[in-house]
């Protein structure tokens, strides 16, 4: 009996421990935490983060001579034709970390779910856009193994040739756009088009048109085939179809954020851009530009000094630093370099300004070029006029005070008529204007078309051998961590510098 009593005493702690463990797993589960994310919200993350980062002002927008800064240090870039990898890496980091990764997650989560086929194909289209921006900017990039670190544990992806990437982009855009189906689930939470299948189709085909035109120098026959396919599928037909990222207090415009804070007084509209708009009496200059007349410092750039009068706008020339710029300042009879014209940060580049990705204006101008090349039917002049008019009308989306009056648009087209003898130059120079603030696209089309005709930046301390920057350099993080694959890409493509041309830039 005594032994039985001892055994019972020894068993009590064990029983107590068992009773304490009961319900332990359930107790430690947060019943209010999400256990799964609706993949449409992951796509929204990818959509919002495709809004271009501030570094595009430093490089892409600078290369095409639309904006310039005389300051070096962290702002070194196209203004000096020098390599600054803190600036060149911004598109890479933003797009791989927040666009490619998220679209890959959506594609993985929906590919075997027929009910979400529209979401699956929307993600494919948006991912194709991201890869187009990346390969146009850098050349050879991770593509087939990109964005699958969490899915397939590939953390050191190989680099694919740009030709391979473009083949994939064209395939994805063609298949995904055709597969969109208005009879399937409509993804109304999508922040780009609210799940509107017809608009997504037009967007996908307009991207396909852009991809086809990108091949015009490297493979004209394939370019024509892709362009024909895109047109047959149906393109963006008005500004209501524009692919545009809307910003708010939580998701701000990166360009506007920079130009309204740390660099508010450090970037200026360039002389080539301002002079072109002034020479043609373009009403868009009044919509875009402001000059703080007589400002001798950043703090003196006040509303009282602000003028949007096109006749007094003065763009800053290229080729000067913050010391040598004193020469042009004196020659123009300005108070200081703070007296040059800027993009109006109270209208065009507010922190909540929209970011246009693919537009009706761009699409019409590409159609004009395709028609000029004989790749499609229709009037080149009509496409051209439609494109110019569409961009002027688009400016009202930035701010009511940026709206261009209809009469001013009509007058401009009469005073600056389409001339077939200089069609390609005229079309692509207008594309330069119509793509303002979309640095990656303006940079790509400038290299592809050779227009507008710009005078090379004469800065004496440039590091490039040629006249213009041809691509941006890889991030230092890739070189140090994914070095084997980077080295293979460099050996195949050419030096990792600003002079090496991308595949389609012949």
Coordinates of C-alpha atoms in Angstrom, one line a residue:
X1 CA 0.0 0.0 0.0
X2 CA 2.9 2.3 0.9
X3 CA 4.5 1.7 -2.5
X4 CA 1.3 2.5 -4.3
X5 CA 1.0 5.8 -2.4
X6 CA 4.5 6.7 -3.4
X7 CA 3.8 6.0 -7.1
X8 CA 0.7 8.1 -7.0
X9 CA 2.7 11.0 -5.5
X10 CA 5.3 10.7 -8.3
X11 CA 2.6 10.7 -11.0
X12 CA 0.9 13.9 -9.8
X13 CA 3.5 16.3 -11.3
X14 CA 3.3 14.4 -14.6
X15 CA -0.5 14.7 -14.6
X16 CA -0.2 18.4 -13.7
X17 CA 2.2 19.0 -16.6
X18 CA -0.1 17.2 -19.0
X19 CA -3.1 19.3 -17.9
X20 CA -1.0 22.5 -18.3
X21 CA -0.1 21.5 -21.9
X22 CA -3.7 21.0 -22.8
X23 CA -4.7 23.7 -25.3
X24 CA -1.2 25.1 -25.3
X25 CA -0.9 25.2 -29.2
X26 CA -4.3 26.9 -29.5
X27 CA -3.5 29.4 -26.8
X28 CA -0.4 30.6 -28.6
X29 CA -2.0 31.2 -32.0
X30 CA -3.0 34.8 -32.7
X31 CA -6.6 34.4 -33.8
X32 CA -6.7 37.9 -35.4
X33 CA -3.5 37.5 -37.5
X34 CA -3.8 36.9 -41.2
X35 CA -2.8 33.3 -42.2
X36 CA -3.0 34.1 -45.9
X37 CA -2.9 37.2 -48.1
X38 CA -5.3 37.6 -51.0
X39 CA -2.8 37.6 -54.0
X40 CA -4.6 40.7 -55.5
X41 CA -3.1 42.7 -52.7
X42 CA 0.3 41.4 -53.4
X43 CA -0.2 42.5 -57.1
X44 CA -1.1 45.9 -55.8
X45 CA 2.2 46.1 -54.0
X46 CA 3.9 45.3 -57.2
X47 CA 1.9 47.9 -59.1
X48 CA 2.5 50.7 -56.7
X49 CA 6.2 50.0 -56.4
X50 CA 6.7 50.2 -60.2
X51 CA 6.5 53.9 -59.8
X52 CA 10.0 55.1 -60.7
X53 CA 12.4 56.0 -57.9
X54 CA 14.2 59.4 -57.5
X55 CA 17.4 58.1 -59.1
X56 CA 15.8 58.3 -62.5
X57 CA 16.1 62.1 -62.3
X58 CA 19.8 61.7 -61.7
X59 CA 20.4 59.3 -64.6
X60 CA 17.7 58.5 -67.2
X61 CA 16.0 61.9 -67.2
X62 CA 19.4 63.5 -67.2
X63 CA 20.8 61.4 -70.1
X64 CA 18.0 62.6 -72.3
X65 CA 18.7 66.2 -71.2
X66 CA 15.4 67.1 -69.7
X67 CA 16.7 67.9 -66.2
X68 CA 20.1 68.7 -64.8
X69 CA 21.9 69.5 -61.5
X70 CA 25.2 71.3 -61.2
X71 CA 25.9 69.6 -57.9
X72 CA 28.1 66.5 -57.5
X73 CA 28.6 64.2 -54.5
X74 CA 25.4 62.1 -54.0
X75 CA 23.9 63.7 -57.1
X76 CA 26.7 62.7 -59.5
X77 CA 25.2 61.1 -62.5
X78 CA 24.3 62.1 -66.0
X79 CA 25.1 65.7 -65.2
X80 CA 28.8 64.7 -65.2
X81 CA 28.6 61.6 -67.3
X82 CA 30.1 59.7 -64.4
X83 CA 29.2 56.4 -62.7
X84 CA 27.5 56.6 -59.3
X85 CA 26.2 53.2 -58.3
X86 CA 24.0 54.6 -55.5
X87 CA 22.1 56.2 -58.3
X88 CA 22.4 53.5 -61.0
X89 CA 21.1 50.8 -58.7
X90 CA 17.8 52.3 -57.7
X91 CA 15.7 50.9 -60.5
X92 CA 17.3 47.5 -60.1
X93 CA 16.6 47.4 -56.3
X94 CA 13.1 48.7 -56.5
X95 CA 12.0 46.5 -59.3
X96 CA 13.6 43.2 -58.2
X97 CA 12.7 43.6 -54.6
X98 CA 9.2 45.0 -54.8
X99 CA 7.9 44.3 -58.4
X100 CA 9.4 41.1 -59.7
X101 CA 9.3 39.3 -56.3
X102 CA 5.7 40.2 -55.7
X103 CA 4.5 39.3 -59.3
X104 CA 6.3 36.0 -59.0
X105 CA 4.4 35.3 -55.7
X106 CA 1.1 36.1 -57.4
X107 CA 1.9 33.9 -60.4
X108 CA 2.9 31.1 -58.1
X109 CA -0.2 31.4 -56.0
X110 CA -2.7 31.6 -58.9
X111 CA -1.3 29.5 -61.7
X112 CA -3.2 26.4 -60.6
X113 CA -6.4 28.3 -59.7
X114 CA -8.7 28.7 -62.7
X115 CA -11.0 31.0 -60.8
X116 CA -8.2 33.5 -60.5
X117 CA -7.0 33.3 -64.1
X118 CA -7.4 37.0 -64.7
X119 CA -5.2 37.8 -61.7
X120 CA -2.6 35.3 -62.9
X121 CA -2.5 36.9 -66.3
X122 CA -2.5 40.5 -64.9
X123 CA 0.6 39.6 -62.9
X124 CA 2.3 38.1 -65.9
X125 CA 1.7 41.4 -67.9
X126 CA 3.0 43.6 -65.1
X127 CA 6.0 41.4 -64.6
X128 CA 6.8 41.6 -68.3
X129 CA 6.7 45.4 -68.0
X130 CA 9.1 45.2 -65.0
X131 CA 11.6 43.0 -67.0
X132 CA 11.4 45.3 -70.0
X133 CA 12.4 48.3 -67.8
X134 CA 15.2 46.2 -66.2
X135 CA 16.7 44.8 -69.4
X136 CA 16.5 48.1 -71.3
X137 CA 18.3 49.8 -68.4
X138 CA 21.0 47.2 -67.6
X139 CA 21.2 44.7 -70.5
X140 CA 21.7 41.1 -69.4
X141 CA 19.7 40.4 -66.2
X142 CA 18.3 37.6 -64.0
X143 CA 15.1 36.5 -65.8
X144 CA 14.2 32.8 -65.8
X145 CA 15.5 32.4 -62.2
X146 CA 14.5 35.8 -60.9
X147 CA 12.0 36.4 -58.1
X148 CA 11.9 32.8 -56.9
X149 CA 14.1 32.9 -53.9
X150 CA 11.2 32.2 -51.5
X151 CA 9.6 29.8 -54.0
X152 CA 12.5 27.7 -55.3
X153 CA 15.3 28.8 -53.0
X154 CA 17.3 30.2 -55.9
X155 CA 19.2 33.0 -54.2
X156 CA 21.9 33.5 -56.8
X157 CA 20.0 33.6 -60.1
X158 CA 21.8 33.3 -63.4
X159 CA 21.8 36.2 -65.9
X160 CA 19.9 35.7 -69.2
X161 CA 20.9 37.4 -72.4
X162 CA 18.7 40.4 -73.3
X163 CA 17.6 38.6 -76.5
X164 CA 16.3 35.7 -74.3
X165 CA 14.6 38.2 -72.0
X166 CA 12.9 40.0 -74.9
X167 CA 11.7 36.6 -76.3
X168 CA 10.2 35.9 -72.9
X169 CA 8.6 39.3 -72.6
X170 CA 6.9 39.0 -76.0
X171 CA 5.7 35.5 -75.2
X172 CA 4.3 36.5 -71.8
X173 CA 2.6 39.6 -73.1
X174 CA 1.1 37.8 -76.1
X175 CA -0.2 34.8 -74.1
X176 CA -1.3 36.6 -70.9
X177 CA -3.2 39.4 -72.8
X178 CA -5.0 36.9 -75.0
X179 CA -6.0 34.8 -72.0
X180 CA -7.7 37.6 -70.0
X181 CA -11.4 36.7 -69.9
X182 CA -14.2 39.0 -68.8
X183 CA -16.4 36.0 -68.0
X184 CA -14.0 34.9 -65.3
X185 CA -13.5 36.5 -61.8
X186 CA -13.1 40.3 -62.0
X187 CA -10.4 41.4 -59.6
X188 CA -12.0 44.7 -58.5
X189 CA -9.4 45.4 -55.8
X190 CA -6.7 45.9 -58.5
X191 CA -5.5 49.5 -58.1
X192 CA -4.5 49.9 -61.7
X193 CA -7.7 49.3 -63.6
X194 CA -10.1 48.0 -60.9
X195 CA -10.0 44.6 -62.7
X196 CA -11.3 46.0 -66.0
X197 CA -10.4 43.2 -68.3
X198 CA -10.8 45.3 -71.5
X199 CA -8.4 48.0 -70.2
X200 CA -5.9 45.3 -69.1
X201 CA -6.0 43.9 -72.6
X202 CA -5.4 47.2 -74.2
X203 CA -2.6 47.9 -71.8
X204 CA -1.0 44.5 -72.5
X205 CA -1.2 45.0 -76.2
X206 CA 0.2 48.5 -76.0
X207 CA 3.2 47.1 -74.0
X208 CA 3.6 44.5 -76.7
X209 CA 3.6 47.3 -79.3
X210 CA 6.4 49.0 -77.3
X211 CA 8.4 45.8 -77.2
X212 CA 8.0 45.3 -80.9
X213 CA 9.2 48.8 -81.7
X214 CA 12.2 48.3 -79.4
X215 CA 13.4 45.8 -81.9
X216 CA 13.3 48.1 -84.9
X217 CA 17.1 48.3 -85.3
X218 CA 18.1 44.9 -84.3
X219 CA 15.5 42.8 -86.1
X220 CA 13.1 44.8 -88.2
X221 CA 11.2 41.6 -89.5
X222 CA 10.5 40.4 -86.0
X223 CA 9.6 44.0 -84.9
X224 CA 7.0 44.2 -87.6
X225 CA 5.5 40.8 -86.7
X226 CA 5.2 41.8 -83.0
X227 CA 3.8 45.2 -83.9
X228 CA 1.2 43.7 -86.2
X229 CA 0.1 41.2 -83.5
X230 CA -0.2 44.0 -80.9
X231 CA -2.3 46.2 -83.1
X232 CA -4.6 43.3 -84.0
X233 CA -5.2 42.7 -80.3
X234 CA -6.4 46.2 -79.6
X235 CA -4.5 49.1 -78.1
X236 CA -5.1 51.9 -75.7
X237 CA -7.6 54.3 -77.4
X238 CA -7.8 57.3 -75.1
X239 CA -6.3 58.9 -72.0
X240 CA -9.0 57.0 -70.0
X241 CA -7.0 53.8 -70.7
X242 CA -3.6 55.1 -69.5
X243 CA -1.6 52.9 -67.2
X244 CA -1.0 55.3 -64.3
X245 CA 0.1 54.9 -60.7
X246 CA -1.9 57.0 -58.4
X247 CA -0.1 58.3 -55.3
X248 CA -1.4 59.4 -51.9
X249 CA 0.0 60.3 -48.5
X250 CA 1.0 56.7 -47.8
X251 CA 2.4 55.9 -51.3
X252 CA 4.2 59.0 -52.5
X253 CA 5.7 59.8 -55.9
X254 CA 9.4 59.2 -55.5
X255 CA 10.4 62.1 -57.8
X256 CA 8.0 64.4 -56.1
X257 CA 9.2 63.3 -52.7
X258 CA 12.8 64.1 -53.6
X259 CA 12.1 67.4 -55.4
X260 CA 10.0 68.7 -52.6
X261 CA 12.5 67.9 -49.8
X262 CA 16.2 67.4 -49.9
X263 CA 16.8 68.3 -53.5
X264 CA 14.1 70.9 -54.0
X265 CA 16.7 73.6 -55.1
X266 CA 19.2 71.2 -56.8
X267 CA 17.5 70.1 -60.0
X268 CA 16.6 72.3 -63.0
X269 CA 14.9 71.9 -66.4
X270 CA 17.7 71.7 -69.0
X271 CA 18.4 74.2 -71.7
X272 CA 17.8 71.7 -74.5
X273 CA 14.3 70.8 -73.2
X274 CA 13.2 74.4 -72.4
X275 CA 14.7 75.7 -75.6
X276 CA 12.8 73.1 -77.7
X277 CA 9.5 74.0 -76.1
X278 CA 10.1 77.7 -76.4
X279 CA 11.2 77.5 -80.0
X280 CA 8.0 75.8 -81.0
X281 CA 5.8 78.0 -78.7
X282 CA 4.7 74.8 -77.0
X283 CA 1.9 75.5 -74.5
X284 CA 3.2 72.6 -72.4
X285 CA 6.0 74.8 -71.1
X286 CA 3.6 76.9 -69.1
X287 CA 2.0 73.7 -67.7
X288 CA 5.3 72.2 -66.6
X289 CA 7.8 74.9 -65.7
X290 CA 8.3 77.6 -63.1
X291 CA 11.1 80.1 -62.6
X292 CA 11.8 81.7 -59.2
X293 CA 12.9 85.0 -60.7
X294 CA 15.9 86.6 -58.9
X295 CA 16.4 83.8 -56.4
X296 CA 19.9 83.8 -54.9
X297 CA 19.4 80.7 -52.8
X298 CA 17.0 77.8 -52.2
X299 CA 15.1 79.6 -49.4
X300 CA 14.5 82.5 -51.8
X301 CA 12.6 80.2 -54.2
X302 CA 9.3 81.5 -52.8
X303 CA 5.8 81.7 -54.3
X304 CA 6.2 85.5 -54.6
X305 CA 9.0 85.0 -57.1
X306 CA 7.4 82.1 -59.0
X307 CA 6.5 82.8 -62.6
X308 CA 5.1 80.3 -65.2
X309 CA 5.4 82.8 -68.1
X310 CA 6.9 80.8 -70.9
X311 CA 8.7 83.8 -72.4
X312 CA 11.0 84.2 -69.3
X313 CA 11.9 80.5 -68.7
X314 CA 15.6 79.8 -68.9
X315 CA 16.9 76.2 -68.9
X316 CA 20.2 75.3 -67.3
X317 CA 22.9 74.2 -69.7
X318 CA 24.8 70.9 -69.4
X319 CA 28.6 70.7 -68.8
X320 CA 28.9 72.8 -65.6
X321 CA 29.5 72.1 -61.9
X322 CA 28.3 74.4 -59.1
X323 CA 31.4 76.6 -59.6
X324 CA 31.7 76.8 -63.3
X325 CA 27.9 77.4 -63.7
X326 CA 28.6 80.9 -62.6
X327 CA 29.6 81.6 -66.3
X328 CA 26.2 80.8 -67.8
X329 CA 24.5 82.5 -64.8
X330 CA 26.4 85.7 -65.6
X331 CA 25.8 85.3 -69.4
X332 CA 22.0 85.0 -68.8
X333 CA 22.0 87.9 -66.4
X334 CA 20.6 85.8 -63.6
X335 CA 21.0 86.3 -59.8
X336 CA 22.4 82.8 -59.3
X337 CA 21.8 79.2 -60.6
X338 CA 18.7 79.1 -58.3
X339 CA 17.2 81.5 -60.9
X340 CA 17.1 78.9 -63.6
X341 CA 13.8 77.2 -64.6
X342 CA 12.6 74.2 -62.6
X343 CA 9.8 71.6 -63.0
X344 CA 7.0 73.0 -61.0
X345 CA 6.9 71.0 -57.8
X346 CA 3.5 72.6 -56.9
X347 CA 1.9 71.1 -60.0
X348 CA 3.9 68.5 -62.0
X349 CA 6.0 66.9 -59.3
X350 CA 3.9 67.0 -56.1
X351 CA 4.4 64.2 -53.6
X352 CA 1.1 62.8 -54.7
X353 CA 1.4 63.4 -58.4
X354 CA 0.5 60.5 -60.7
X355 CA 3.2 58.4 -62.5
X356 CA 2.4 57.5 -66.1
X357 CA 3.7 54.1 -67.2
X358 CA 2.1 53.5 -70.7
X359 CA -0.1 56.2 -72.3
X360 CA -2.4 56.9 -75.2
X361 CA 0.0 59.6 -76.4
X362 CA 3.0 57.2 -76.5
X363 CA 0.9 54.5 -78.2
X364 CA -0.3 56.9 -80.9
X365 CA 3.2 58.1 -81.6
X366 CA 4.5 54.6 -81.8
X367 CA 1.7 53.8 -84.2
X368 CA 2.8 56.9 -86.3
X369 CA 6.3 55.5 -86.6
X370 CA 5.0 52.0 -87.4
X371 CA 2.8 53.5 -90.1
X372 CA 5.7 55.5 -91.4
X373 CA 7.8 52.3 -91.7
X374 CA 4.9 50.5 -93.5
X375 CA 4.2 48.1 -90.7
X376 CA 0.6 49.1 -90.3
X377 CA -2.1 51.0 -92.1
X378 CA -3.6 54.4 -91.2
X379 CA -2.5 58.0 -91.5
X380 CA 0.9 58.8 -90.0
X381 CA -0.1 62.4 -89.6
X382 CA -3.3 61.5 -87.8
X383 CA -1.5 59.2 -85.4
X384 CA 1.1 61.9 -84.8
X385 CA -1.5 64.7 -84.1
X386 CA -3.4 62.3 -81.9
X387 CA -0.3 61.7 -79.8
X388 CA 0.7 65.3 -79.4
X389 CA -2.9 66.3 -78.5
X390 CA -3.2 63.4 -76.0
X391 CA -0.2 64.4 -74.1
X392 CA -1.2 68.0 -73.9
X393 CA -4.6 66.8 -72.6
X394 CA -2.9 64.4 -70.1
X395 CA -1.2 67.3 -68.3
X396 CA -4.5 68.2 -66.6
X397 CA -4.2 65.0 -64.6
X398 CA -1.2 66.4 -62.7
X399 CA -3.0 69.6 -61.6
X400 CA -5.9 71.7 -62.8
X401 CA -3.5 74.5 -63.3
X402 CA -1.4 72.4 -65.7
X403 CA -4.3 71.9 -68.1
X404 CA -3.6 73.0 -71.7
X405 CA -6.6 74.8 -73.3
X406 CA -8.1 73.1 -76.4
X407 CA -7.6 76.3 -78.4
X408 CA -3.8 76.3 -77.5
X409 CA -3.5 72.6 -78.7
X410 CA -5.2 73.4 -82.0
X411 CA -3.0 76.5 -82.5
X412 CA 0.2 74.5 -81.8
X413 CA -0.7 71.7 -84.3
X414 CA -1.4 74.3 -87.0
X415 CA 1.9 76.2 -86.3
X416 CA 3.9 73.0 -86.1
X417 CA 2.5 70.7 -88.7
X418 CA 3.6 67.2 -89.4
X419 CA 6.3 67.0 -92.1
X420 CA 6.6 63.6 -93.7
X421 CA 10.2 64.3 -94.9
X422 CA 11.4 64.4 -91.2
X423 CA 8.8 62.0 -89.9
X424 CA 10.9 59.8 -87.7
X425 CA 12.7 62.7 -86.1
X426 CA 9.5 64.6 -85.5
X427 CA 7.6 61.6 -84.1
X428 CA 10.4 60.6 -81.7
X429 CA 11.1 64.1 -80.6
X430 CA 7.4 64.4 -79.6
X431 CA 7.8 61.0 -77.9
X432 CA 10.6 62.6 -75.8
X433 CA 8.2 65.3 -74.7
X434 CA 5.3 63.0 -74.2
X435 CA 7.3 60.6 -72.0
X436 CA 8.6 63.4 -69.7
X437 CA 9.1 62.1 -66.1
X438 CA 9.1 58.5 -67.3
X439 CA 12.9 58.3 -67.3
X440 CA 13.4 54.6 -68.2
X441 CA 11.1 54.8 -71.3
X442 CA 12.5 58.2 -72.5
X443 CA 16.1 56.8 -72.1
X444 CA 15.2 53.6 -74.0
X445 CA 13.5 55.3 -76.9
X446 CA 16.3 57.9 -77.3
X447 CA 18.8 55.1 -77.7
X448 CA 16.5 53.1 -80.0
X449 CA 15.5 56.0 -82.3
X450 CA 18.4 58.3 -82.1
X451 CA 16.0 61.2 -81.5
X452 CA 15.8 63.9 -80.4
X453 CA 19.1 65.1 -81.8
X454 CA 21.0 66.2 -78.7
X455 CA 24.4 67.8 -78.4
X456 CA 26.6 65.7 -76.1
X457 CA 27.1 66.9 -72.6
X458 CA 30.5 68.7 -72.7
X459 CA 31.5 68.2 -69.0
X460 CA 35.3 68.0 -69.1
X461 CA 35.5 65.3 -66.3
X462 CA 33.3 62.7 -67.9
X463 CA 34.2 59.1 -67.5
X464 CA 32.4 57.8 -70.6
X465 CA 34.3 57.3 -73.8
X466 CA 31.3 57.9 -76.1
X467 CA 28.9 60.8 -76.4
X468 CA 26.1 59.5 -74.3
X469 CA 25.5 57.0 -71.5
X470 CA 24.3 53.8 -73.1
X471 CA 23.2 51.7 -70.0
X472 CA 23.4 51.8 -66.3
X473 CA 25.8 49.7 -64.2
X474 CA 25.0 46.8 -62.0
X475 CA 24.6 47.3 -58.2
X476 CA 27.7 46.7 -56.1
X477 CA 25.6 44.2 -54.0
X478 CA 25.2 41.9 -57.1
X479 CA 28.9 42.2 -57.9
X480 CA 29.9 41.1 -54.4
X481 CA 27.3 38.5 -53.7
X482 CA 26.2 37.1 -57.1
X483 CA 29.7 37.6 -58.6
X484 CA 30.0 34.4 -60.6
X485 CA 26.8 35.1 -62.6
X486 CA 27.6 38.8 -62.9
X487 CA 31.0 38.0 -64.3
X488 CA 29.5 35.6 -66.8
X489 CA 27.1 38.3 -68.0
X490 CA 29.8 40.9 -68.3
X491 CA 32.1 38.5 -70.3
X492 CA 29.2 37.9 -72.7
X493 CA 27.7 41.4 -72.9
X494 CA 30.7 43.7 -72.5
X495 CA 32.2 45.8 -69.7
X496 CA 30.1 46.8 -66.8
X497 CA 30.3 50.5 -67.5
X498 CA 28.2 53.3 -68.9
X499 CA 29.5 52.8 -72.5
X500 CA 28.4 49.2 -73.2
X501 CA 25.3 49.1 -75.5
X502 CA 22.3 46.9 -74.8
X503 CA 21.4 44.2 -77.3
X504 CA 18.8 46.2 -79.4
X505 CA 20.9 49.4 -79.5
X506 CA 22.6 48.9 -82.9

